[in-house]
mmCIF file of C-alpha atoms in Angstrom:
data_model
loop_
_atom_site.group_PDB
_atom_site.id
_atom_site.type_symbol
_atom_site.label_atom_id
_atom_site.label_comp_id
_atom_site.label_asym_id
_atom_site.label_seq_id
_atom_site.Cartn_x
_atom_site.Cartn_y
_atom_site.Cartn_z
ATOM 1 C CA MET A 5 117.168 -74.192 32.876
ATOM 2 C CA ILE A 6 119.727 -74.174 30.423
ATOM 3 C CA SER A 7 118.674 -71.884 27.442
ATOM 4 C CA ARG A 8 118.455 -73.185 23.958
ATOM 5 C CA GLN A 9 121.212 -71.108 22.930
ATOM 6 C CA LEU A 10 123.451 -72.098 25.387
ATOM 7 C CA LEU A 11 122.895 -75.753 24.538
ATOM 8 C CA LEU A 12 123.774 -75.023 20.910
ATOM 9 C CA THR A 13 126.933 -73.569 22.075
ATOM 10 C CA TYR A 14 127.937 -76.639 24.241
ATOM 11 C CA LEU A 15 127.004 -78.888 20.826
ATOM 12 C CA TYR A 16 129.183 -76.702 18.572
ATOM 13 C CA LEU A 17 132.158 -77.117 21.299
ATOM 14 C CA PHE A 18 131.577 -80.761 21.368
ATOM 15 C CA VAL A 19 131.423 -81.172 17.855
ATOM 16 C CA TYR A 20 134.590 -79.197 17.409
ATOM 17 C CA VAL A 21 136.393 -81.205 20.078
ATOM 18 C CA LEU A 22 135.064 -84.616 18.408
ATOM 19 C CA LEU A 23 135.992 -83.708 14.986
ATOM 20 C CA SER A 24 139.329 -82.341 15.939
ATOM 21 C CA SER A 25 140.110 -85.486 17.908
ATOM 22 C CA GLY A 26 138.831 -87.657 15.407
ATOM 23 C CA VAL A 27 140.822 -86.076 12.249
ATOM 24 C CA ILE A 28 143.904 -86.534 14.375
ATOM 25 C CA LEU A 29 143.498 -90.179 15.086
ATOM 26 C CA TYR A 30 142.115 -90.708 11.661
ATOM 27 C CA ASN A 31 145.402 -89.507 10.133
ATOM 28 C CA LYS A 32 147.544 -91.541 12.542
ATOM 29 C CA TRP A 33 145.543 -94.854 11.790
ATOM 30 C CA VAL A 34 145.479 -94.181 7.850
ATOM 31 C CA LEU A 35 149.168 -93.623 7.856
ATOM 32 C CA SER A 36 150.463 -95.940 10.491
ATOM 33 C CA PRO A 37 151.974 -99.068 9.047
ATOM 34 C CA LYS A 38 150.477 -101.147 11.984
ATOM 35 C CA TYR A 39 146.943 -100.193 11.061
ATOM 36 C CA PHE A 40 145.864 -99.150 7.557
ATOM 37 C CA ASN A 41 149.422 -99.166 6.181
ATOM 38 C CA PHE A 42 148.938 -96.167 3.824
ATOM 39 C CA PRO A 43 152.829 -94.676 4.421
ATOM 40 C CA PHE A 44 152.335 -91.843 2.080
ATOM 41 C CA PRO A 45 151.501 -88.392 3.840
ATOM 42 C CA ILE A 46 152.027 -86.066 1.046
ATOM 43 C CA THR A 47 149.394 -88.033 -0.911
ATOM 44 C CA LEU A 48 147.267 -87.942 2.258
ATOM 45 C CA THR A 49 147.711 -84.434 2.371
ATOM 46 C CA MET A 50 147.287 -83.594 -1.461
ATOM 47 C CA ILE A 51 143.593 -85.547 -1.150
ATOM 48 C CA HIS A 52 142.654 -83.195 1.604
ATOM 49 C CA MET A 53 143.581 -80.175 -0.453
ATOM 50 C CA GLY A 54 142.162 -81.520 -3.681
ATOM 51 C CA PHE A 55 138.793 -82.374 -1.815
ATOM 52 C CA SER A 56 138.841 -78.966 -0.092
ATOM 53 C CA GLY A 57 139.261 -77.364 -3.387
ATOM 54 C CA MET A 58 136.743 -78.994 -5.281
ATOM 55 C CA VAL A 59 134.025 -78.170 -2.451
ATOM 56 C CA ALA A 60 135.131 -74.643 -2.424
ATOM 57 C CA PHE A 61 134.753 -74.557 -6.343
ATOM 58 C CA PHE A 62 131.289 -75.838 -6.424
ATOM 59 C CA LEU A 63 130.116 -73.417 -3.451
ATOM 60 C CA VAL A 64 131.759 -70.503 -5.182
ATOM 61 C CA ARG A 65 131.093 -70.969 -8.747
ATOM 62 C CA VAL A 66 128.198 -73.593 -9.251
ATOM 63 C CA PHE A 67 126.036 -72.728 -6.286
ATOM 64 C CA LYS A 68 127.249 -69.246 -5.729
ATOM 65 C CA VAL A 69 126.937 -69.525 -2.143
ATOM 66 C CA VAL A 70 129.790 -66.645 -1.481
ATOM 67 C CA SER A 71 131.397 -64.403 -4.395
ATOM 68 C CA PRO A 72 134.994 -64.509 -4.841
ATOM 69 C CA VAL A 73 137.174 -61.703 -3.949
ATOM 70 C CA LYS A 74 138.829 -59.184 -6.410
ATOM 71 C CA MET A 75 141.991 -61.200 -6.688
ATOM 72 C CA THR A 76 144.689 -59.702 -8.881
ATOM 73 C CA PHE A 77 147.989 -61.472 -10.267
ATOM 74 C CA GLU A 78 150.070 -59.315 -8.240
ATOM 75 C CA ILE A 79 148.202 -60.275 -4.921
ATOM 76 C CA TYR A 80 148.156 -63.801 -5.877
ATOM 77 C CA ALA A 81 151.774 -64.029 -6.724
ATOM 78 C CA THR A 82 152.980 -62.091 -3.439
ATOM 79 C CA CYS A 83 150.568 -63.361 -0.865
ATOM 80 C CA VAL A 84 148.416 -66.487 -1.880
ATOM 81 C CA ILE A 85 151.620 -68.308 -3.266
ATOM 82 C CA PRO A 86 153.917 -67.982 -0.322
ATOM 83 C CA ILE A 87 151.108 -68.541 1.973
ATOM 84 C CA SER A 88 150.213 -71.859 0.220
ATOM 85 C CA ALA A 89 153.953 -72.911 -0.017
ATOM 86 C CA PHE A 90 154.417 -72.618 4.011
ATOM 87 C CA PHE A 91 150.944 -73.963 4.636
ATOM 88 C CA ALA A 92 151.516 -77.104 2.506
ATOM 89 C CA SER A 93 154.861 -77.651 3.861
ATOM 90 C CA SER A 94 153.535 -77.614 7.405
ATOM 91 C CA LEU A 95 150.910 -80.089 6.600
ATOM 92 C CA TRP A 96 153.286 -82.203 4.890
ATOM 93 C CA PHE A 97 155.829 -82.309 7.771
ATOM 94 C CA GLY A 98 153.226 -82.702 10.336
ATOM 95 C CA ASN A 99 151.559 -85.515 8.666
ATOM 96 C CA THR A 100 155.055 -87.172 8.034
ATOM 97 C CA ALA A 101 155.734 -87.081 11.747
ATOM 98 C CA TYR A 102 152.916 -89.777 12.176
ATOM 99 C CA LEU A 103 154.924 -92.535 10.798
ATOM 100 C CA PHE A 104 157.747 -91.949 13.579
ATOM 101 C CA ILE A 105 156.176 -90.755 16.840
ATOM 102 C CA SER A 106 153.009 -91.281 18.707
ATOM 103 C CA VAL A 107 149.905 -89.015 18.832
ATOM 104 C CA ALA A 108 150.488 -88.258 22.392
ATOM 105 C CA PHE A 109 154.009 -86.986 21.819
ATOM 106 C CA ILE A 110 153.041 -84.938 18.846
ATOM 107 C CA GLN A 111 150.442 -83.401 20.715
ATOM 108 C CA MET A 112 152.989 -82.310 23.444
ATOM 109 C CA LEU A 113 155.565 -81.113 20.784
ATOM 110 C CA LYS A 114 152.644 -78.839 19.531
ATOM 111 C CA ALA A 115 152.881 -76.793 22.706
ATOM 112 C CA LEU A 116 155.980 -75.258 21.107
ATOM 113 C CA MET A 117 153.559 -73.379 18.512
ATOM 114 C CA PRO A 118 153.107 -70.258 20.581
ATOM 115 C CA VAL A 119 156.987 -70.061 21.065
ATOM 116 C CA ALA A 120 157.770 -70.699 17.274
ATOM 117 C CA THR A 121 155.120 -68.009 16.442
ATOM 118 C CA PHE A 122 156.448 -65.486 18.949
ATOM 119 C CA LEU A 123 159.948 -65.969 17.763
ATOM 120 C CA MET A 124 159.107 -65.473 14.110
ATOM 121 C CA ALA A 125 157.077 -62.563 15.006
ATOM 122 C CA VAL A 126 159.834 -60.863 16.688
ATOM 123 C CA ILE A 127 162.255 -61.613 14.067
ATOM 124 C CA CYS A 128 160.136 -60.265 11.069
ATOM 125 C CA GLY A 129 159.690 -56.983 13.192
ATOM 126 C CA ILE A 130 155.957 -57.384 13.793
ATOM 127 C CA ASP A 131 155.862 -57.752 17.594
ATOM 128 C CA LYS A 132 158.334 -56.528 20.390
ATOM 129 C CA LEU A 133 159.973 -58.626 23.046
ATOM 130 C CA ARG A 134 158.092 -58.404 26.284
ATOM 131 C CA CYS A 135 159.602 -60.051 29.518
ATOM 132 C CA ASP A 136 156.399 -61.677 30.686
ATOM 133 C CA LEU A 137 155.734 -63.195 27.255
ATOM 134 C CA PHE A 138 159.411 -64.375 26.991
ATOM 135 C CA LEU A 139 159.302 -66.027 30.286
ATOM 136 C CA ASN A 140 156.145 -67.913 29.073
ATOM 137 C CA MET A 141 157.856 -69.009 26.305
ATOM 138 C CA LEU A 142 160.791 -70.230 28.308
ATOM 139 C CA LEU A 143 158.315 -72.240 30.412
ATOM 140 C CA VAL A 144 156.589 -74.021 27.687
ATOM 141 C CA SER A 145 159.934 -74.816 25.832
ATOM 142 C CA SER A 146 161.078 -76.054 29.144
ATOM 143 C CA GLY A 147 158.313 -78.191 29.779
ATOM 144 C CA VAL A 148 158.263 -79.563 25.909
ATOM 145 C CA VAL A 149 162.078 -80.460 26.756
ATOM 146 C CA ILE A 150 161.265 -82.564 29.800
ATOM 147 C CA SER A 151 158.246 -84.114 28.015
ATOM 148 C CA SER A 152 160.977 -85.194 25.272
ATOM 149 C CA TYR A 153 163.190 -86.286 27.566
ATOM 150 C CA GLY A 154 160.632 -88.805 29.392
ATOM 151 C CA GLU A 155 159.519 -89.957 25.717
ATOM 152 C CA ILE A 156 159.855 -93.625 25.946
ATOM 153 C CA HIS A 157 159.681 -94.222 21.946
ATOM 154 C CA PHE A 158 161.585 -90.921 21.226
ATOM 155 C CA ASN A 159 162.501 -90.711 17.399
ATOM 156 C CA ILE A 160 164.777 -87.910 16.285
ATOM 157 C CA VAL A 161 163.445 -88.111 12.631
ATOM 158 C CA GLY A 162 160.059 -87.667 13.773
ATOM 159 C CA THR A 163 160.675 -85.100 16.365
ATOM 160 C CA LEU A 164 162.361 -82.970 13.484
ATOM 161 C CA TYR A 165 159.411 -83.410 11.052
ATOM 162 C CA GLN A 166 156.978 -82.006 13.576
ATOM 163 C CA VAL A 167 159.178 -79.209 14.842
ATOM 164 C CA THR A 168 159.912 -78.125 11.117
ATOM 165 C CA GLY A 169 156.467 -78.429 10.549
ATOM 166 C CA ILE A 170 155.573 -76.133 13.441
ATOM 167 C CA PHE A 171 157.969 -73.354 12.527
ATOM 168 C CA ALA A 172 156.680 -73.660 8.846
ATOM 169 C CA GLU A 173 153.223 -72.889 10.261
ATOM 170 C CA SER A 174 154.316 -70.352 12.396
ATOM 171 C CA LEU A 175 156.321 -68.498 9.557
ATOM 172 C CA ARG A 176 152.817 -69.044 7.497
ATOM 173 C CA LEU A 177 151.057 -67.180 10.170
ATOM 174 C CA VAL A 178 153.567 -64.185 10.209
ATOM 175 C CA LEU A 179 153.587 -64.141 6.425
ATOM 176 C CA THR A 180 149.567 -64.110 6.651
ATOM 177 C CA GLN A 181 149.458 -61.291 8.897
ATOM 178 C CA VAL A 182 152.120 -59.207 6.878
ATOM 179 C CA LEU A 183 151.091 -59.642 3.379
ATOM 180 C CA LEU A 184 147.378 -60.005 3.635
ATOM 181 C CA GLN A 185 146.889 -57.170 5.890
ATOM 182 C CA LYS A 186 149.225 -55.009 3.553
ATOM 183 C CA LYS A 187 147.260 -55.784 0.557
ATOM 184 C CA GLY A 188 144.003 -55.313 2.426
ATOM 185 C CA LEU A 189 142.631 -58.618 1.280
ATOM 186 C CA THR A 190 139.137 -60.232 2.683
ATOM 187 C CA LEU A 191 138.838 -64.118 2.838
ATOM 188 C CA ASN A 192 135.785 -65.991 4.463
ATOM 189 C CA PRO A 193 136.350 -69.880 5.100
ATOM 190 C CA ILE A 194 134.933 -70.778 1.560
ATOM 191 C CA THR A 195 137.202 -68.240 -0.303
ATOM 192 C CA SER A 196 140.096 -69.132 1.849
ATOM 193 C CA LEU A 197 139.703 -72.823 0.649
ATOM 194 C CA TYR A 198 138.842 -71.731 -3.153
ATOM 195 C CA TYR A 199 142.405 -69.938 -3.375
ATOM 196 C CA ILE A 200 144.630 -71.275 -1.031
ATOM 197 C CA ALA A 201 143.823 -75.301 -1.311
ATOM 198 C CA PRO A 202 144.413 -75.551 -5.188
ATOM 199 C CA CYS A 203 147.670 -73.525 -4.687
ATOM 200 C CA SER A 204 148.807 -76.043 -1.813
ATOM 201 C CA PHE A 205 147.974 -79.032 -4.090
ATOM 202 C CA VAL A 206 150.296 -77.843 -6.687
ATOM 203 C CA PHE A 207 153.120 -77.295 -4.335
ATOM 204 C CA LEU A 208 152.691 -80.809 -2.809
ATOM 205 C CA PHE A 209 152.683 -82.061 -6.419
ATOM 206 C CA ILE A 210 156.363 -81.474 -6.875
ATOM 207 C CA PRO A 211 157.687 -83.581 -3.511
ATOM 208 C CA TRP A 212 155.019 -86.243 -4.203
ATOM 209 C CA TYR A 213 156.280 -86.835 -7.651
ATOM 210 C CA LEU A 214 159.563 -87.286 -6.628
ATOM 211 C CA LEU A 215 159.201 -89.117 -3.236
ATOM 212 C CA GLU A 216 156.155 -90.898 -2.995
ATOM 213 C CA MET A 217 155.129 -91.773 -6.594
ATOM 214 C CA PRO A 218 157.932 -93.997 -7.231
ATOM 215 C CA ALA A 219 157.402 -95.858 -4.129
ATOM 216 C CA MET A 220 153.748 -96.275 -4.803
ATOM 217 C CA GLU A 221 154.349 -98.079 -8.168
ATOM 218 C CA VAL A 222 156.348 -100.621 -6.510
ATOM 219 C CA SER A 223 154.497 -101.431 -3.329
ATOM 220 C CA GLN A 224 151.123 -103.085 -2.854
ATOM 221 C CA ILE A 225 148.974 -100.222 -1.974
ATOM 222 C CA GLN A 226 145.297 -100.725 -0.630
ATOM 223 C CA PHE A 227 143.188 -97.834 -1.862
ATOM 224 C CA ASN A 228 139.758 -97.665 -0.210
ATOM 225 C CA ALA A 229 137.653 -94.642 -1.473
ATOM 226 C CA TRP A 230 135.665 -94.511 1.310
ATOM 227 C CA ILE A 231 138.178 -94.389 3.732
ATOM 228 C CA PHE A 232 140.077 -91.336 1.979
ATOM 229 C CA PHE A 233 136.596 -89.603 1.231
ATOM 230 C CA SER A 234 135.422 -89.809 4.891
ATOM 231 C CA ASN A 235 138.992 -88.355 6.102
ATOM 232 C CA ALA A 236 139.033 -85.705 3.573
ATOM 233 C CA PHE A 237 135.186 -84.904 4.764
ATOM 234 C CA CYS A 238 136.181 -84.861 8.392
ATOM 235 C CA ALA A 239 139.020 -82.377 8.005
ATOM 236 C CA LEU A 240 136.799 -80.204 5.908
ATOM 237 C CA ALA A 241 133.814 -80.379 8.549
ATOM 238 C CA LEU A 242 136.528 -79.455 11.269
ATOM 239 C CA ASN A 243 137.117 -76.313 9.555
ATOM 240 C CA PHE A 244 133.504 -75.111 9.640
ATOM 241 C CA SER A 245 133.181 -76.326 12.992
ATOM 242 C CA ILE A 246 135.558 -73.964 14.233
ATOM 243 C CA PHE A 247 134.060 -70.939 12.344
ATOM 244 C CA LEU A 248 130.539 -71.903 13.988
ATOM 245 C CA VAL A 249 132.427 -71.975 17.493
ATOM 246 C CA ILE A 250 134.187 -68.717 17.127
ATOM 247 C CA GLY A 251 130.683 -67.077 16.197
ATOM 248 C CA ARG A 252 128.959 -68.339 19.289
ATOM 249 C CA THR A 253 131.782 -68.161 21.826
ATOM 250 C CA GLY A 254 135.197 -66.388 21.696
ATOM 251 C CA ALA A 255 138.984 -66.756 21.421
ATOM 252 C CA VAL A 256 139.615 -67.443 25.210
ATOM 253 C CA THR A 257 136.931 -70.229 25.025
ATOM 254 C CA ILE A 258 138.349 -72.008 21.855
ATOM 255 C CA ARG A 259 141.731 -72.109 23.912
ATOM 256 C CA VAL A 260 140.151 -73.680 26.773
ATOM 257 C CA ALA A 261 138.450 -76.103 24.439
ATOM 258 C CA GLY A 262 141.656 -76.561 22.612
ATOM 259 C CA VAL A 263 143.689 -77.537 25.881
ATOM 260 C CA LEU A 264 140.831 -79.779 27.018
ATOM 261 C CA LYS A 265 140.809 -81.492 23.703
ATOM 262 C CA ASP A 266 144.845 -82.045 23.776
ATOM 263 C CA TRP A 267 144.119 -83.949 27.133
ATOM 264 C CA ILE A 268 141.474 -86.012 25.646
ATOM 265 C CA LEU A 269 143.447 -86.693 22.638
ATOM 266 C CA ILE A 270 146.338 -87.944 24.873
ATOM 267 C CA ALA A 271 144.241 -90.263 26.844
ATOM 268 C CA LEU A 272 142.410 -91.442 23.729
ATOM 269 C CA SER A 273 145.580 -92.052 21.737
ATOM 270 C CA THR A 274 146.967 -94.382 24.542
ATOM 271 C CA VAL A 275 143.675 -96.551 24.492
ATOM 272 C CA ILE A 276 143.388 -96.831 20.695
ATOM 273 C CA PHE A 277 147.106 -97.076 19.832
ATOM 274 C CA PRO A 278 148.462 -99.255 22.813
ATOM 275 C CA GLU A 279 152.068 -98.619 21.615
ATOM 276 C CA SER A 280 151.942 -95.192 22.309
ATOM 277 C CA ALA A 281 152.455 -95.412 26.094
ATOM 278 C CA ILE A 282 153.219 -92.404 28.127
ATOM 279 C CA THR A 283 155.611 -91.707 31.105
ATOM 280 C CA THR A 284 155.261 -89.616 34.165
ATOM 281 C CA LEU A 285 158.018 -87.373 32.819
ATOM 282 C CA ASN A 286 155.732 -87.030 29.619
ATOM 283 C CA ILE A 287 152.859 -85.771 31.728
ATOM 284 C CA ILE A 288 154.783 -83.624 34.190
ATOM 285 C CA GLY A 289 156.661 -81.948 31.262
ATOM 286 C CA TYR A 290 153.304 -81.206 29.234
ATOM 287 C CA ALA A 291 151.511 -80.109 32.208
ATOM 288 C CA ILE A 292 154.587 -77.637 32.642
ATOM 289 C CA ALA A 293 154.174 -76.415 28.736
ATOM 290 C CA LEU A 294 150.228 -76.110 29.331
ATOM 291 C CA CYS A 295 150.820 -73.604 32.636
ATOM 292 C CA GLY A 296 152.898 -71.395 30.239
ATOM 293 C CA VAL A 297 150.445 -71.498 27.569
ATOM 294 C CA VAL A 298 147.499 -70.747 30.107
ATOM 295 C CA MET A 299 149.464 -67.834 31.459
ATOM 296 C CA TYR A 300 150.040 -66.672 27.931
ATOM 297 C CA ASN A 301 146.440 -66.798 27.125
ATOM 298 C CA TYR A 302 145.610 -65.170 30.437
ATOM 299 C CA LEU A 303 147.832 -62.025 29.626
ATOM 300 C CA LYS A 304 146.088 -61.734 26.083
ATOM 301 C CA ALA A 305 142.596 -62.118 27.840
ATOM 302 C CA LYS A 306 143.542 -59.384 30.486
ATOM 303 C CA ASP A 307 144.578 -56.972 27.446
ATOM 304 C CA VAL A 308 141.491 -57.662 25.620
ATOM 305 C CA ARG A 309 139.076 -57.205 28.800
ATOM 306 C CA SER A 310 140.718 -53.794 29.537
ATOM 307 C CA SER A 311 139.974 -52.554 25.910
ATOM 308 C CA GLN A 312 136.383 -53.705 25.766
ATOM 309 C CA THR A 313 133.391 -51.099 25.881
ATOM 310 C CA PRO A 314 130.197 -51.780 27.095
ATOM 311 C CA GLY A 315 127.307 -52.689 24.707
ATOM 312 C CA GLU A 316 129.701 -54.797 22.584
ATOM 313 C CA SER A 317 127.972 -57.851 20.971
ATOM 314 C CA ASN A 318 129.208 -61.211 20.951
ATOM 315 C CA ILE A 319 130.761 -61.002 17.578
ATOM 316 C CA ASP A 320 132.271 -57.691 18.343
ATOM 317 C CA ARG A 321 133.956 -58.806 21.475
ATOM 318 C CA THR A 322 135.175 -62.028 19.690
ATOM 319 C CA ALA A 323 136.433 -59.833 16.755
ATOM 320 C CA LYS A 324 138.023 -57.647 19.284
ATOM 321 C CA ASP A 325 139.647 -60.103 21.230
ATOM 322 C CA LEU A 326 141.317 -61.570 18.064
ATOM 323 C CA LEU A 327 142.476 -58.310 17.164
ATOM 324 C CA MET A 328 144.134 -57.397 20.492
ATOM 325 C CA THR A 329 145.588 -61.088 20.195
ATOM 326 C CA GLU A 330 147.409 -60.259 16.795
ATOM 327 C CA LYS A 331 148.468 -56.859 18.015
ATOM 328 C CA ARG A 332 150.631 -58.407 20.515
ATOM 329 C CA SER A 333 151.583 -61.717 19.039
ATOM 330 C CA PRO A 334 150.263 -63.722 15.999
ATOM 331 C CA ASN A 335 148.656 -66.943 17.605
ATOM 332 C CA PRO A 336 148.704 -70.345 15.857
ATOM 333 C CA TYR A 337 145.817 -71.654 13.829
ATOM 334 C CA GLY A 338 143.629 -69.026 13.291
ATOM 335 C CA VAL A 339 141.049 -66.861 11.794
ATOM 336 C CA ASN A 340 142.282 -64.223 8.926
ATOM 337 C CA GLU A 341 140.285 -61.474 8.250
ATOM 338 C CA GLY A 342 141.778 -58.415 6.120
ATOM 339 C CA GLY A 343 139.940 -55.366 4.717
ATOM 340 C CA LYS A 344 140.423 -51.704 4.061
ATOM 341 C CA ASN A 345 141.285 -50.007 7.409
ATOM 342 C CA GLU A 346 141.216 -53.120 9.157
ATOM 343 C CA SER A 347 143.839 -55.303 10.737
ATOM 344 C CA GLN A 348 144.610 -58.726 10.335
ATOM 345 C CA VAL A 349 143.323 -61.097 13.205
ATOM 346 C CA GLU A 350 144.301 -64.562 14.090
ATOM 347 C CA VAL A 351 143.428 -66.850 16.777
ATOM 348 C CA MET A 352 144.696 -70.298 18.251
ATOM 349 C CA VAL A 353 142.325 -72.457 16.654
ATOM 350 C CA ASP A 354 143.247 -75.980 15.639
ATOM 351 C CA GLU A 355 146.306 -77.565 13.921
ATOM 352 C CA GLU A 356 144.467 -79.824 11.924
ATOM 353 C CA ALA A 357 142.124 -77.426 9.872
ATOM 354 C CA PRO A 358 143.234 -77.391 6.333
ATOM 355 C CA LEU A 359 142.003 -73.514 5.909
ATOM 356 C CA ILE A 360 141.910 -70.322 7.729
ATOM 357 C CA PRO A 361 138.630 -69.545 8.467
ATOM 358 C CA SER A 362 137.632 -65.777 8.680
ATOM 359 C CA LEU A 363 135.721 -63.530 11.122
ATOM 360 C CA LYS A 364 134.759 -60.019 10.214
ATOM 361 C CA SER A 365 134.644 -57.384 12.724
ATOM 362 C CA ARG A 366 131.297 -55.838 12.659
ATOM 363 C CA THR A 367 130.136 -52.679 14.595
ATOM 364 C CA LYS A 368 126.615 -51.723 15.442
ATOM 365 C CA PRO A 369 125.596 -48.764 13.913
ATOM 366 C CA ASN A 370 124.870 -45.394 15.863
#
């Protein structure tokens, strides 16, 4: 019989895949001119950040679920502000891409995230150029190029928006590793929202005021409070589901679930949005890119297994997995945790999550 704990783990994985796919499809439906017709991606991102920041404020200051960290002005100015700026940029550009290209093609382009993050890490001097990883990056890039060549509705503007968002996100991950690790800042999912979401909201306000507010004043906009509340709530719930999955499984399991989610999402998008047809070259190119990603993850998992010791708990193994991953190369979409005498850790989790959940490495007492 399947144990209760195993069933609960599968349930968490199912909820994660469901929420992650749902948020992406929901955003596309809201922004697309053919459906809900709310073509204001900055506004939608600001709603997400405002809602997340408000929830975090109540959890920290009113209900006191967690305590705020000791945040000095220097740490806020040198760490939180630049990280929030690139975070807001990545969300802005990523959501804008939904206006021009299909969900399926966006998912294929997102396979470039390990490449962008690896390049940024090498440029910033926090990672070394390894031959095996470099060959994997070439394989991923070749697959994405083939997939792009086979795209029926290829749009250069939407592609540039998505790729720019990917590089902004990769730079944010590198800055997170460098800046927060240096300052020894410890953030959990709620405190990450508490500090990063409001700052990201402020950064988004300037381009919103210049680009979208004039257009909103002259256009006939349908504003449905329930639609935007449910959309923001799903994005918030996704972050907590990621945190729960990490606590019960490990980094490799999440990566496998992420690959499965991408295939499911591509298939669903072609059903829900018939205009986003995919071609044989799309599938071949994306399959090649995923082969590179799987080989990349295999090398990481091999490094982690060789470093594990007997008797480690699931949380300990997960934390070590994350730590070893970051020592080689920061991976997209991940968990951050700083602290005195601790290293920054990140893991590829999900691109739609509006915060960086956190996992603390714990060791058993002797």
